[in-house]
Amino acid sequence: MPQADDILSVLTDPALQPVAERVVRGERLTRPDGLLLYATDDLTGVGALANAARERMHGRRTWYVRNQHINYTNVCNKQCRFCSFAANIGGGGPQPYTMAVDEIRDALLRYGDAPITEVHIVGGIHPHLPYSYYLDVIRAVRAVRPDVHIKAFTAVELDQIAHVAGKPLADALMDLKDAGLSSVPGGGAEILSDRVHALLHPCKLTPDQWLEIARTVAQAGLPQYATMLYGHIETIEERVDHLLRLRELQDETGHLLAFTPLSFHPDGTRLSHLPGPTALDDLRAVAVARLMLDNVPHIKTFWIMNTTPVSQIALWYGADDLDGTVEEYRITFAEGRRGDVRQAMSAEAMVNLIEDARSVPIERDGLYREVRR
Ligand code: SF4
């Protein structure tokens, strides 16, 4: 880990000095600290502090996973204004599709030779899919890849699944676990703010409901991931409060494995007039997350959203995970906008990217256990 004097010497904003001293002492940062980290012009200083926190936890190790994404349907009744993925019920948006369980099996078999250790499954909120569909999807993955980590269904989907199951979420989670579910992805929280919820995604879970589902996931003994969609209409205060609410949740449950800041891409959404975040915004989001979420083990830079060059730099701004080799991801750049849905990177390219950034690549599984081949 860098020495305290090295870190303090790179700061150009004297207001960061007390925050830096708290980081060096390993103390928890406060809400005003978070606001300052977002407000200061000294982004390099913020990055140096985040890197110190990162190196204290992980040294220069950087994690990646060989994974496959399955986005089983883009049919959705939630109408989120920031979404370019959904085919809205009643028309509008991309062509609707829903994968039959056999098609999901075929998609898995298409990469049957690839040494994938995680399958990541999310989709829209399709009002007519029966409960059995969700269980059959998990069972199909488990049948094709008995040892894979199955990370599936965000809190919003889990709410829908419990609804169509006609049973409490806790009971539905037990069924999903029995079918083979391993963990729950982080989407759906967006920004935990009632104001943003009312303006951008009023049909979806409220912040309190999202947190309640996260608690139920923890009680079910399932690990979960967390995210923050930023760069649309949210304020800096709302970003910091989002991080603080996740930190409180993690103090209570300890079940969050990693946090991913998700950079908003306005293209094709009902917010396409907005400029979207810059690379500097992306780096700051990673760095502030690392500094504020002192109890969340891993901070990801998702290379598809942040681009590979920015993700390399992010490894020096607090990120310790590049996410995955990612076969068939559809969400950020819907088919037809950026062409091919196959936005994959080979494991070799991932390793080179990490080594180029003077970090040590470690392949992991869905629970951050090292994979040795
Ligand atoms: S973000 Fe998710 S829930 Fe919202 S419209 Fe898009 S697919 Fe549906």
Coordinates of N, CA and C in Angstrom, one line a residue, residues 44-209:
T44 N -7.6 13.5 -9.5 CA -6.4 12.7 -9.3 C -6.2 12.4 -7.8
G45 N -6.4 13.4 -6.9 CA -6.3 13.1 -5.5 C -7.4 12.1 -5.0
V46 N -8.6 12.3 -5.5 CA -9.7 11.3 -5.1 C -9.2 9.9 -5.6
G47 N -8.7 9.8 -6.8 CA -8.3 8.5 -7.3 C -7.1 7.9 -6.5
A48 N -6.2 8.8 -6.0 CA -5.1 8.3 -5.2 C -5.6 7.7 -3.9
L49 N -6.6 8.4 -3.3 CA -7.2 7.9 -2.0 C -7.9 6.6 -2.2
A50 N -8.7 6.5 -3.3 CA -9.4 5.3 -3.6 C -8.4 4.1 -3.9
N51 N -7.3 4.5 -4.6 CA -6.3 3.4 -4.9 C -5.7 2.9 -3.6
A52 N -5.5 3.8 -2.6 CA -4.9 3.4 -1.3 C -5.9 2.4 -0.6
A53 N -7.1 2.8 -0.7 CA -8.1 1.9 -0.1 C -8.2 0.5 -0.8
R54 N -8.1 0.6 -2.1 CA -8.1 -0.6 -2.9 C -6.9 -1.5 -2.6
E55 N -5.7 -0.9 -2.5 CA -4.5 -1.7 -2.3 C -4.5 -2.2 -0.9
R56 N -5.1 -1.5 0.1 CA -5.2 -2.1 1.4 C -5.9 -3.4 1.4
M57 N -7.0 -3.4 0.6 CA -7.9 -4.6 0.5 C -7.3 -5.7 -0.4
H58 N -6.8 -5.3 -1.5 CA -6.5 -6.3 -2.6 C -5.1 -6.2 -3.2
G59 N -4.2 -5.3 -2.7 CA -3.0 -5.1 -3.3 C -3.2 -4.7 -4.8
R60 N -2.4 -5.3 -5.7 CA -2.6 -5.0 -7.1 C -3.4 -6.1 -7.8
R61 N -4.0 -7.0 -7.0 CA -4.8 -8.1 -7.6 C -6.0 -7.5 -8.3
T62 N -6.3 -8.0 -9.5 CA -7.5 -7.6 -10.2 C -8.3 -8.9 -10.7
W63 N -9.5 -8.9 -10.3 CA -10.3 -10.1 -10.6 C -11.1 -10.0 -11.9
Y64 N -11.2 -11.2 -12.5 CA -12.1 -11.3 -13.7 C -12.8 -12.7 -13.7
V65 N -13.9 -12.8 -14.4 CA -14.6 -14.1 -14.4 C -14.9 -14.4 -15.9
R66 N -14.9 -15.7 -16.2 CA -15.4 -16.2 -17.5 C -16.9 -16.4 -17.4
N67 N -17.7 -15.6 -18.0 CA -19.1 -15.7 -17.8 C -19.9 -15.6 -19.1
Q68 N -21.1 -16.0 -19.0 CA -22.1 -15.9 -20.1 C -23.3 -15.2 -19.6
H69 N -23.8 -14.2 -20.4 CA -25.1 -13.6 -20.0 C -26.2 -14.2 -20.8
I70 N -27.3 -14.3 -20.1 CA -28.6 -14.7 -20.8 C -29.6 -13.6 -20.5
N71 N -30.0 -12.9 -21.5 CA -31.1 -11.9 -21.3 C -32.3 -12.5 -21.9
Y72 N -33.1 -13.2 -21.1 CA -34.2 -14.2 -21.6 C -35.4 -13.5 -22.2
T73 N -35.7 -12.3 -21.9 CA -36.8 -11.5 -22.5 C -36.5 -10.0 -22.5
N74 N -36.9 -9.3 -23.5 CA -36.9 -7.9 -23.4 C -38.3 -7.3 -23.3
V75 N -39.3 -8.2 -23.1 CA -40.7 -7.7 -22.9 C -40.7 -7.2 -21.4
C76 N -41.3 -6.0 -21.2 CA -41.3 -5.5 -19.9 C -42.4 -4.5 -19.7
N77 N -43.1 -4.5 -18.6 CA -44.2 -3.6 -18.3 C -43.8 -2.4 -17.4
K78 N -42.5 -2.2 -17.2 CA -42.1 -1.2 -16.2 C -41.8 0.2 -16.7
Q79 N -41.6 0.3 -18.0 CA -41.5 1.7 -18.6 C -40.5 2.6 -18.0
C80 N -39.3 2.1 -17.6 CA -38.3 3.0 -17.0 C -37.8 3.9 -18.1
R81 N -37.7 5.2 -17.8 CA -37.3 6.2 -18.8 C -35.9 6.1 -19.3
F82 N -35.0 5.5 -18.5 CA -33.6 5.4 -18.8 C -33.3 4.1 -19.6
C83 N -34.3 3.3 -20.0 CA -34.1 2.0 -20.6 C -34.1 2.0 -22.1
S84 N -33.1 1.4 -22.7 CA -33.2 1.2 -24.2 C -33.4 -0.3 -24.6
F85 N -33.4 -1.1 -23.6 CA -33.5 -2.5 -23.8 C -34.9 -3.1 -24.0
A86 N -35.8 -2.5 -23.2 CA -37.2 -3.1 -23.2 C -38.0 -2.9 -24.4
A87 N -38.7 -3.9 -24.8 CA -39.8 -3.7 -25.8 C -41.1 -3.5 -25.0
N88 N -41.6 -2.3 -25.0 CA -42.7 -2.0 -24.1 C -44.0 -2.8 -24.5
I89 N -44.7 -3.2 -23.5 CA -46.0 -3.8 -23.7 C -46.9 -2.7 -24.4
G90 N -47.5 -3.0 -25.5 CA -48.3 -2.0 -26.2 C -47.5 -1.3 -27.3
G91 N -46.3 -1.8 -27.5 CA -45.5 -1.2 -28.6 C -44.5 -0.2 -28.2
G92 N -43.5 0.0 -29.1 CA -42.5 1.0 -28.8 C -41.2 0.2 -28.3
G93 N -40.0 0.8 -28.8 CA -38.8 0.2 -28.4 C -38.4 -0.9 -29.3
P94 N -37.4 -1.7 -29.0 CA -36.9 -2.8 -29.9 C -37.9 -3.9 -30.1
Q95 N -37.6 -4.7 -31.0 CA -38.5 -5.9 -31.3 C -38.6 -6.8 -30.1
P96 N -39.8 -7.2 -29.7 CA -39.9 -8.0 -28.5 C -39.4 -9.5 -28.8
Y97 N -38.7 -10.0 -27.8 CA -38.4 -11.5 -27.9 C -38.5 -12.1 -26.5
T98 N -38.7 -13.3 -26.4 CA -38.7 -14.1 -25.2 C -38.1 -15.5 -25.5
M99 N -37.0 -15.8 -24.8 CA -36.4 -17.1 -25.1 C -37.1 -18.3 -24.5
A100 N -37.4 -19.3 -25.3 CA -38.0 -20.5 -24.7 C -36.9 -21.2 -23.9
V101 N -37.2 -22.0 -23.0 CA -36.2 -22.7 -22.2 C -35.2 -23.5 -23.1
D102 N -35.8 -24.1 -24.1 CA -34.9 -24.8 -25.1 C -33.9 -23.9 -25.7
E103 N -34.3 -22.6 -26.1 CA -33.4 -21.7 -26.7 C -32.3 -21.3 -25.7
I104 N -32.7 -21.2 -24.4 CA -31.6 -20.9 -23.4 C -30.6 -22.0 -23.3
R105 N -31.2 -23.2 -23.4 CA -30.3 -24.4 -23.4 C -29.3 -24.4 -24.6
D106 N -29.9 -24.0 -25.8 CA -29.1 -23.9 -27.0 C -28.0 -22.9 -26.8
A107 N -28.4 -21.7 -26.3 CA -27.4 -20.6 -26.1 C -26.3 -21.1 -25.2
L108 N -26.6 -21.9 -24.2 CA -25.5 -22.4 -23.3 C -24.6 -23.4 -24.0
L109 N -25.3 -24.2 -24.8 CA -24.5 -25.2 -25.5 C -23.6 -24.6 -26.6
R110 N -24.0 -23.4 -27.1 CA -23.2 -22.7 -28.1 C -21.8 -22.5 -27.6
Y111 N -21.7 -22.2 -26.3 CA -20.4 -22.0 -25.7 C -20.0 -23.2 -24.8
G112 N -20.5 -24.3 -25.1 CA -20.3 -25.5 -24.3 C -18.9 -25.8 -24.0
D113 N -18.0 -25.5 -25.0 CA -16.6 -25.8 -24.8 C -15.8 -24.7 -24.0
A114 N -16.5 -23.6 -23.8 CA -15.8 -22.5 -23.1 C -15.8 -22.8 -21.6
P115 N -14.7 -22.5 -20.9 CA -14.6 -22.9 -19.5 C -15.3 -21.8 -18.6
I116 N -16.6 -21.6 -18.8 CA -17.3 -20.6 -18.1 C -17.6 -21.0 -16.7
T117 N -17.5 -20.1 -15.7 CA -17.7 -20.5 -14.4 C -19.0 -19.7 -13.8
E118 N -19.5 -18.8 -14.6 CA -20.7 -18.0 -14.1 C -21.6 -17.8 -15.2
V119 N -22.9 -18.0 -15.0 CA -24.0 -17.6 -15.9 C -24.8 -16.6 -15.3
H120 N -25.0 -15.5 -16.0 CA -25.6 -14.3 -15.4 C -27.0 -14.1 -16.2
I121 N -28.1 -14.2 -15.5 CA -29.4 -14.2 -16.1 C -30.3 -13.1 -15.6
V122 N -30.6 -12.1 -16.5 CA -31.6 -11.1 -16.2 C -32.4 -10.8 -17.4
G123 N -33.6 -10.2 -17.2 CA -34.5 -9.9 -18.3 C -35.5 -8.8 -17.8
G124 N -36.4 -8.5 -18.8 CA -37.5 -7.6 -18.5 C -38.5 -8.2 -17.6
I125 N -39.5 -7.4 -17.2 CA -40.6 -7.9 -16.4 C -41.8 -8.3 -17.3
H126 N -41.8 -9.5 -17.7 CA -42.8 -10.0 -18.6 C -44.0 -10.5 -17.8
P127 N -45.1 -9.8 -18.0 CA -46.2 -10.1 -17.1 C -46.9 -11.5 -17.3
H128 N -46.6 -12.2 -18.4 CA -47.3 -13.4 -18.7 C -46.4 -14.7 -18.5
L129 N -45.2 -14.6 -18.1 CA -44.4 -15.8 -17.9 C -44.8 -16.4 -16.5
P130 N -45.0 -17.7 -16.6 CA -45.5 -18.4 -15.4 C -44.3 -18.7 -14.4
Y131 N -44.6 -19.0 -13.2 CA -43.6 -19.3 -12.2 C -42.7 -20.4 -12.7
S132 N -43.3 -21.5 -13.3 CA -42.5 -22.6 -13.7 C -41.4 -22.2 -14.7
Y133 N -41.6 -21.2 -15.5 CA -40.6 -20.8 -16.4 C -39.3 -20.4 -15.7
Y134 N -39.4 -19.6 -14.7 CA -38.1 -19.2 -14.0 C -37.4 -20.4 -13.4
L135 N -38.2 -21.3 -12.8 CA -37.5 -22.5 -12.2 C -36.9 -23.3 -13.3
D136 N -37.6 -23.4 -14.4 CA -37.1 -24.3 -15.5 C -35.8 -23.7 -16.1
V137 N -35.8 -22.3 -16.2 CA -34.5 -21.7 -16.7 C -33.4 -22.1 -15.8
I138 N -33.5 -21.9 -14.5 CA -32.4 -22.3 -13.6 C -32.1 -23.8 -13.7
R139 N -33.1 -24.6 -13.8 CA -32.8 -26.1 -13.9 C -32.1 -26.4 -15.2
A140 N -32.4 -25.7 -16.3 CA -31.8 -25.9 -17.6 C -30.3 -25.6 -17.5
V141 N -30.0 -24.4 -16.9 CA -28.6 -24.0 -16.8 C -27.9 -25.1 -15.9
R142 N -28.5 -25.5 -14.8 CA -27.8 -26.4 -13.9 C -27.6 -27.8 -14.7
A143 N -28.5 -28.1 -15.6 CA -28.4 -29.4 -16.3 C -27.2 -29.4 -17.3
V144 N -27.1 -28.2 -18.0 CA -26.0 -28.1 -18.9 C -24.7 -27.9 -18.3
R145 N -24.7 -27.1 -17.2 CA -23.4 -26.8 -16.5 C -23.6 -27.0 -15.0
P146 N -23.4 -28.3 -14.6 CA -23.7 -28.6 -13.2 C -22.9 -27.8 -12.2
D147 N -21.7 -27.4 -12.5 CA -20.9 -26.7 -11.5 C -20.9 -25.2 -11.6
V148 N -21.6 -24.6 -12.5 CA -21.5 -23.2 -12.7 C -22.2 -22.4 -11.6
H149 N -21.7 -21.2 -11.4 CA -22.4 -20.3 -10.5 C -23.5 -19.6 -11.2
I150 N -24.7 -19.7 -10.7 CA -25.9 -19.1 -11.4 C -26.3 -17.9 -10.7
K151 N -26.1 -16.7 -11.4 CA -26.4 -15.4 -10.8 C -27.6 -14.9 -11.6
A152 N -28.8 -14.9 -10.9 CA -30.0 -14.7 -11.7 C -31.0 -13.9 -11.0
F153 N -31.8 -13.0 -11.8 CA -33.0 -12.3 -11.4 C -32.7 -11.2 -10.4
T154 N -32.8 -10.0 -10.8 CA -32.6 -8.8 -10.0 C -33.8 -8.8 -9.0
A155 N -33.7 -7.8 -8.1 CA -34.8 -7.7 -7.1 C -36.2 -7.4 -7.7
V156 N -36.1 -6.7 -8.9 CA -37.4 -6.4 -9.6 C -38.0 -7.7 -10.1
E157 N -37.1 -8.5 -10.7 CA -37.6 -9.8 -11.2 C -38.1 -10.7 -10.1
L158 N -37.4 -10.7 -9.0 CA -37.8 -11.5 -7.9 C -39.1 -11.1 -7.3
D159 N -39.4 -9.8 -7.3 CA -40.7 -9.4 -6.9 C -41.8 -9.9 -7.8
Q160 N -41.5 -9.9 -9.2 CA -42.5 -10.4 -10.1 C -42.6 -12.0 -10.0
I161 N -41.5 -12.6 -9.7 CA -41.5 -14.1 -9.6 C -42.4 -14.5 -8.4
A162 N -42.2 -13.8 -7.3 CA -43.0 -14.1 -6.1 C -44.5 -13.8 -6.3
H163 N -44.7 -12.8 -7.1 CA -46.1 -12.4 -7.5 C -46.8 -13.5 -8.3
V164 N -46.1 -14.0 -9.3 CA -46.7 -15.1 -10.2 C -46.7 -16.4 -9.4
A165 N -45.8 -16.6 -8.5 CA -45.8 -17.8 -7.7 C -46.9 -17.8 -6.7
G166 N -47.4 -16.6 -6.3 CA -48.5 -16.5 -5.3 C -48.0 -17.0 -4.0
K167 N -46.7 -16.7 -3.7 CA -46.1 -17.1 -2.4 C -45.2 -16.0 -1.9
P168 N -44.9 -16.0 -0.6 CA -43.9 -15.0 -0.1 C -42.6 -15.2 -0.8
L169 N -41.9 -14.1 -1.0 CA -40.6 -14.1 -1.7 C -39.6 -15.1 -1.0
A170 N -39.7 -15.2 0.3 CA -38.7 -16.1 1.0 C -39.0 -17.5 0.5
D171 N -40.2 -17.9 0.3 CA -40.5 -19.3 -0.2 C -40.1 -19.4 -1.6
A172 N -40.3 -18.4 -2.5 CA -39.9 -18.5 -3.9 C -38.4 -18.6 -4.0
L173 N -37.7 -17.9 -3.1 CA -36.2 -18.0 -3.1 C -35.7 -19.4 -2.8
M174 N -36.4 -20.0 -1.8 CA -36.0 -21.4 -1.5 C -36.2 -22.3 -2.7
D175 N -37.3 -22.1 -3.4 CA -37.6 -22.9 -4.7 C -36.5 -22.7 -5.7
L176 N -36.1 -21.4 -5.8 CA -35.1 -21.1 -6.8 C -33.7 -21.6 -6.4
K177 N -33.5 -21.6 -5.1 CA -32.2 -22.2 -4.6 C -32.2 -23.7 -4.8
D178 N -33.3 -24.3 -4.6 CA -33.4 -25.8 -4.8 C -33.1 -26.1 -6.3
A179 N -33.6 -25.2 -7.2 CA -33.4 -25.4 -8.6 C -32.0 -25.2 -9.0
G180 N -31.2 -24.4 -8.2 CA -29.8 -24.2 -8.5 C -29.3 -22.8 -8.5
L181 N -30.2 -21.8 -8.1 CA -29.7 -20.4 -8.0 C -28.6 -20.3 -7.0
S182 N -27.6 -19.5 -7.4 CA -26.4 -19.3 -6.5 C -26.3 -17.9 -5.9
S183 N -26.7 -16.9 -6.7 CA -26.7 -15.5 -6.1 C -27.6 -14.6 -6.9
V184 N -27.8 -13.4 -6.5 CA -28.7 -12.4 -7.1 C -27.9 -11.2 -7.6
P185 N -28.2 -10.8 -8.9 CA -27.5 -9.7 -9.4 C -28.0 -8.4 -8.8
G186 N -27.3 -7.3 -9.1 CA -27.6 -6.1 -8.3 C -28.5 -5.1 -9.0
G187 N -29.0 -5.3 -10.2 CA -29.8 -4.3 -10.9 C -31.1 -4.0 -10.2
G188 N -31.7 -2.9 -10.7 CA -33.0 -2.5 -10.2 C -33.1 -1.5 -9.2
A189 N -32.0 -1.3 -8.5 CA -32.0 -0.2 -7.4 C -31.9 1.2 -8.1
E190 N -31.1 1.2 -9.2 CA -30.9 2.5 -10.0 C -30.2 3.5 -9.0
I191 N -31.0 4.5 -8.6 CA -30.6 5.4 -7.5 C -31.6 5.3 -6.4
L192 N -31.2 4.9 -5.2 CA -32.2 4.8 -4.1 C -32.6 6.1 -3.6
S193 N -33.5 6.7 -4.4 CA -34.1 8.1 -4.1 C -35.5 8.1 -4.5
D194 N -36.4 8.5 -3.6 CA -37.8 8.5 -3.9 C -38.1 9.5 -5.0
R195 N -37.3 10.6 -5.1 CA -37.5 11.7 -6.1 C -37.3 11.1 -7.5
V196 N -36.1 10.4 -7.7 CA -35.7 9.9 -9.0 C -36.7 8.7 -9.3
H197 N -37.1 8.0 -8.3 CA -38.1 6.9 -8.6 C -39.3 7.4 -9.2
A198 N -39.9 8.5 -8.6 CA -41.1 9.1 -9.1 C -41.0 9.6 -10.5
L199 N -39.8 10.1 -10.8 CA -39.6 10.8 -12.1 C -39.3 9.8 -13.2
L200 N -38.5 8.8 -12.9 CA -37.9 7.9 -13.9 C -38.4 6.5 -14.0
H201 N -38.8 5.9 -12.8 CA -39.3 4.5 -12.9 C -40.3 4.2 -11.8
P202 N -41.5 5.0 -11.9 CA -42.5 4.9 -10.9 C -43.2 3.5 -10.8
C203 N -43.1 2.7 -11.9 CA -43.8 1.4 -11.9 C -42.9 0.3 -11.3
K204 N -41.7 0.7 -11.0 CA -40.8 -0.3 -10.4 C -40.7 -0.2 -8.9
L205 N -40.0 -1.1 -8.3 CA -39.8 -1.1 -6.8 C -39.4 0.3 -6.3
T206 N -39.9 0.7 -5.2 CA -39.4 1.9 -4.5 C -38.1 1.5 -3.9
P207 N -37.3 2.6 -3.5 CA -36.1 2.3 -2.8 C -36.3 1.4 -1.5
D208 N -37.3 1.7 -0.7 CA -37.5 0.9 0.5 C -37.8 -0.6 0.1
Q209 N -38.6 -0.7 -1.0 CA -39.0 -2.1 -1.4 C -37.7 -2.9 -1.8

